[in-house]
Amino acid sequence: MNKPAVLVARAVFPEVLTRLEQHFQVEHNQADEVWSRDQLVARLKGKAGVFTTGGERIDAEVLAACPTLKICANMAVGFNNFDLPAMTAAKVLGTNTPDVLTETTADFGFALLMATARRVTEGEHYLRAGQWTKWAYDMFAGSDVHGSTLGILGMGRIGQGIARRGAHGFGMKVIYHNRSRLSPELEAECKASYVSKEELLRSSDHLVLVLPYSAQSHHAIGPAELAQMKPTANLVNIARGGIVDDAALAQALRDRRIAAAGLDVFEGEPKVHPDLLTVPNVVLTPHIASATVPTRRAMANLAADNLIGFLVNGKPLTPLNPEVLAAA
Ligand code: GLV
């Protein structure tokens, strides 16, 4: 029997490719070229599945051009590169990689919070530039993390991981806002109190964004929200570009409307708003919150398991639109 054809849209761990090749005819991209939309569509022709990494937009137009496609397996927990309603209408399954990256991503959220509060990269740049000639009492004085108020916008699994780290590790008071409130048991475990978005903005010393991107969360933090934050507050975005209005944030940082920001995600990445590159009080990282070797390996294997599970065994592990399975 002919093996189904799948496309792996970006370079992956060689052993994951070998696993896929046991089940599929695989067209890969180990050269890791960044394809245009037309190049992606051309390669998707005749494929039953695609392994995506979060940057490949799958929408009604792509689906109409690729009628053989049955599954898009994202190697990411976020899936705003998928037009899920269009995929469901075309009976194409979407999958993502939840859980396997939760703790690693929460670790990084904390790393960015700490680096931002304690001005780690500013200090490093100063030292590397040979400017450290004497100690000074106020040199890179930042803000305290321990005992401060940690605000979390978006309280899914990663948000809860950050809350636990803050409450149990650093004795922080944890407040959160989310579409829905956690159960009393989870709130107690995370030592987190539910507050309105206004209260969250007003009271947080460190505000971490962990909510999914959607039309509703676009620019959830813009000029009006930044104006409500404490002038001493730090903002950390490990969610998605577009949740923060980057131009407004750069202005707020320049004007010291807030103290500092730590950003792992950007509007229009890998481009970064030029104003963010020139303000000193921001820590910038290239979308690496889930980037540890074991976690990236687990994410790649889960995306592969979803392709194999669905196309070979009819059972994907982490479906996003399971109604497609019910209809099959
Ligand atoms: C990374 O941003 C992910 O969604 O997994």
Short mmCIF file of C-alpha atoms in Angstrom, two decimals, residues 11-162:
data_model
loop_
_atom_site.label_atom_id
_atom_site.label_comp_id
_atom_site.label_asym_id
_atom_site.label_seq_id
_atom_site.Cartn_x
_atom_site.Cartn_y
_atom_site.Cartn_z
CA ALA A 11 13.75 21.74 9.67
CA VAL A 12 13.17 19.30 12.55
CA PHE A 13 15.20 16.89 14.69
CA PRO A 14 16.58 14.24 12.27
CA GLU A 15 15.23 11.40 14.44
CA VAL A 16 11.71 12.83 14.19
CA LEU A 17 12.06 12.90 10.43
CA THR A 18 13.21 9.26 10.51
CA ARG A 19 10.10 8.35 12.54
CA LEU A 20 7.87 10.10 10.03
CA GLU A 21 9.62 8.38 7.11
CA GLN A 22 8.66 4.98 8.57
CA HIS A 23 4.99 5.84 7.97
CA PHE A 24 4.89 8.45 5.21
CA GLN A 25 6.41 9.65 1.97
CA VAL A 26 7.98 12.76 3.43
CA GLU A 27 8.92 15.96 1.67
CA HIS A 28 11.06 17.88 4.14
CA ASN A 29 12.78 21.23 4.47
CA GLN A 30 15.96 20.34 6.36
CA ALA A 31 17.63 23.29 4.61
CA ASP A 32 15.15 25.36 6.66
CA GLU A 33 14.25 27.73 3.84
CA VAL A 34 11.54 30.24 4.66
CA TRP A 35 8.91 29.57 1.97
CA SER A 36 6.50 32.13 0.59
CA ARG A 37 2.83 31.30 0.80
CA ASP A 38 2.85 30.25 -2.89
CA GLN A 39 5.87 27.99 -2.30
CA LEU A 40 4.10 26.38 0.66
CA VAL A 41 0.92 25.82 -1.37
CA ALA A 42 2.92 24.32 -4.25
CA ARG A 43 4.57 21.83 -1.86
CA LEU A 44 1.27 20.99 -0.17
CA LYS A 45 -0.20 19.70 -3.44
CA GLY A 46 -1.05 15.99 -3.09
CA LYS A 47 -0.14 15.89 0.62
CA ALA A 48 -2.44 14.32 3.23
CA GLY A 49 -0.72 16.03 6.16
CA VAL A 50 1.58 18.90 7.04
CA PHE A 51 3.90 19.41 10.01
CA THR A 52 3.89 23.14 10.74
CA THR A 53 5.79 25.15 13.33
CA GLY A 54 3.48 28.07 13.99
CA GLY A 55 4.63 30.40 11.21
CA GLU A 56 2.76 28.80 8.30
CA ARG A 57 -0.67 30.33 7.75
CA ILE A 58 -3.33 27.75 6.93
CA ASP A 59 -6.56 29.45 5.83
CA ALA A 60 -9.51 28.95 3.46
CA GLU A 61 -7.45 29.94 0.40
CA VAL A 62 -4.66 27.47 1.19
CA LEU A 63 -7.20 24.73 1.97
CA ALA A 64 -9.07 25.33 -1.30
CA ALA A 65 -5.79 25.00 -3.21
CA CYS A 66 -4.84 21.77 -1.36
CA PRO A 67 -7.94 19.53 -1.35
CA THR A 68 -6.00 16.37 -0.41
CA LEU A 69 -4.99 17.85 2.97
CA LYS A 70 -6.50 16.10 6.00
CA ILE A 71 -4.39 17.24 8.95
CA CYS A 72 -2.17 20.18 9.95
CA ALA A 73 -0.03 19.29 12.97
CA ASN A 74 1.43 22.39 14.63
CA MET A 75 4.63 22.05 16.66
CA ALA A 76 3.41 24.76 19.06
CA VAL A 77 0.72 25.13 21.67
CA GLY A 78 -0.52 28.36 20.07
CA PHE A 79 -2.35 27.92 16.78
CA ASN A 80 -3.23 31.41 15.60
CA ASN A 81 -1.56 30.48 12.28
CA PHE A 82 -4.59 28.21 11.72
CA ASP A 83 -7.97 29.52 10.63
CA LEU A 84 -9.65 26.79 12.65
CA PRO A 85 -13.25 27.48 11.50
CA ALA A 86 -12.05 27.31 7.87
CA MET A 87 -10.22 24.05 8.62
CA THR A 88 -13.30 22.57 10.27
CA ALA A 89 -15.45 23.64 7.30
CA ALA A 90 -12.94 21.92 4.96
CA LYS A 91 -12.89 18.84 7.28
CA VAL A 92 -9.19 19.32 7.95
CA LEU A 93 -7.99 18.42 11.45
CA GLY A 94 -5.71 20.78 13.38
CA THR A 95 -3.51 19.61 16.26
CA ASN A 96 -1.14 21.44 18.63
CA THR A 97 1.36 20.50 21.36
CA PRO A 98 -0.08 21.37 24.78
CA ASP A 99 1.25 20.20 28.18
CA VAL A 100 4.71 19.09 27.03
CA LEU A 101 5.93 22.71 27.09
CA THR A 102 4.05 24.08 30.09
CA GLU A 103 6.77 23.98 32.76
CA THR A 104 9.59 24.97 30.40
CA THR A 105 7.62 27.97 29.17
CA ALA A 106 6.68 28.97 32.72
CA ASP A 107 10.40 28.78 33.63
CA PHE A 108 11.17 31.17 30.79
CA GLY A 109 8.38 33.55 31.78
CA PHE A 110 10.08 33.75 35.14
CA ALA A 111 13.53 34.12 33.58
CA LEU A 112 12.28 37.10 31.58
CA LEU A 113 10.55 38.56 34.63
CA MET A 114 13.76 38.29 36.68
CA ALA A 115 15.97 39.63 33.89
CA THR A 116 13.63 42.57 33.38
CA ALA A 117 13.19 43.42 37.06
CA ARG A 118 16.92 43.15 37.79
CA ARG A 119 18.11 44.78 34.53
CA VAL A 120 20.32 41.80 33.66
CA THR A 121 20.82 42.55 29.95
CA GLU A 122 21.34 46.29 30.47
CA GLY A 123 24.08 45.44 32.97
CA GLU A 124 25.66 42.91 30.63
CA HIS A 125 25.72 45.33 27.67
CA TYR A 126 27.36 47.97 29.89
CA LEU A 127 30.01 45.55 31.06
CA ARG A 128 30.75 44.18 27.57
CA ALA A 129 31.05 47.74 26.26
CA GLY A 130 33.88 48.32 28.75
CA GLN A 131 31.92 50.99 30.62
CA TRP A 132 32.29 49.38 34.08
CA THR A 133 35.09 51.36 35.63
CA LYS A 134 33.71 51.81 39.15
CA TRP A 135 30.87 50.63 41.40
CA ALA A 136 28.02 53.05 42.12
CA TYR A 137 25.29 52.87 44.75
CA ASP A 138 22.45 53.09 42.20
CA MET A 139 24.06 51.11 39.40
CA PHE A 140 21.33 49.15 37.57
CA ALA A 141 19.09 49.31 40.61
CA GLY A 142 15.92 47.54 39.59
CA SER A 143 12.80 46.32 41.32
CA ASP A 144 12.29 43.51 43.82
CA VAL A 145 10.66 40.29 42.75
CA HIS A 146 10.25 38.58 46.13
CA GLY A 147 7.29 39.81 48.09
CA SER A 148 5.93 41.93 45.22
CA THR A 149 2.59 41.60 43.40
CA LEU A 150 2.62 39.29 40.39
CA GLY A 151 -0.20 39.86 37.90
CA ILE A 152 -1.06 37.26 35.29
CA LEU A 153 -3.30 37.95 32.30
CA GLY A 154 -4.47 34.58 30.91
CA MET A 155 -4.58 31.79 33.47
CA GLY A 156 -4.22 28.60 31.44
CA ARG A 157 -1.67 25.92 32.23
CA ILE A 158 1.35 28.18 31.64
CA GLY A 159 -0.17 31.04 33.65
CA GLN A 160 -0.77 28.63 36.51
CA GLY A 161 2.85 27.46 36.31
CA ILE A 162 4.04 31.06 36.61
#
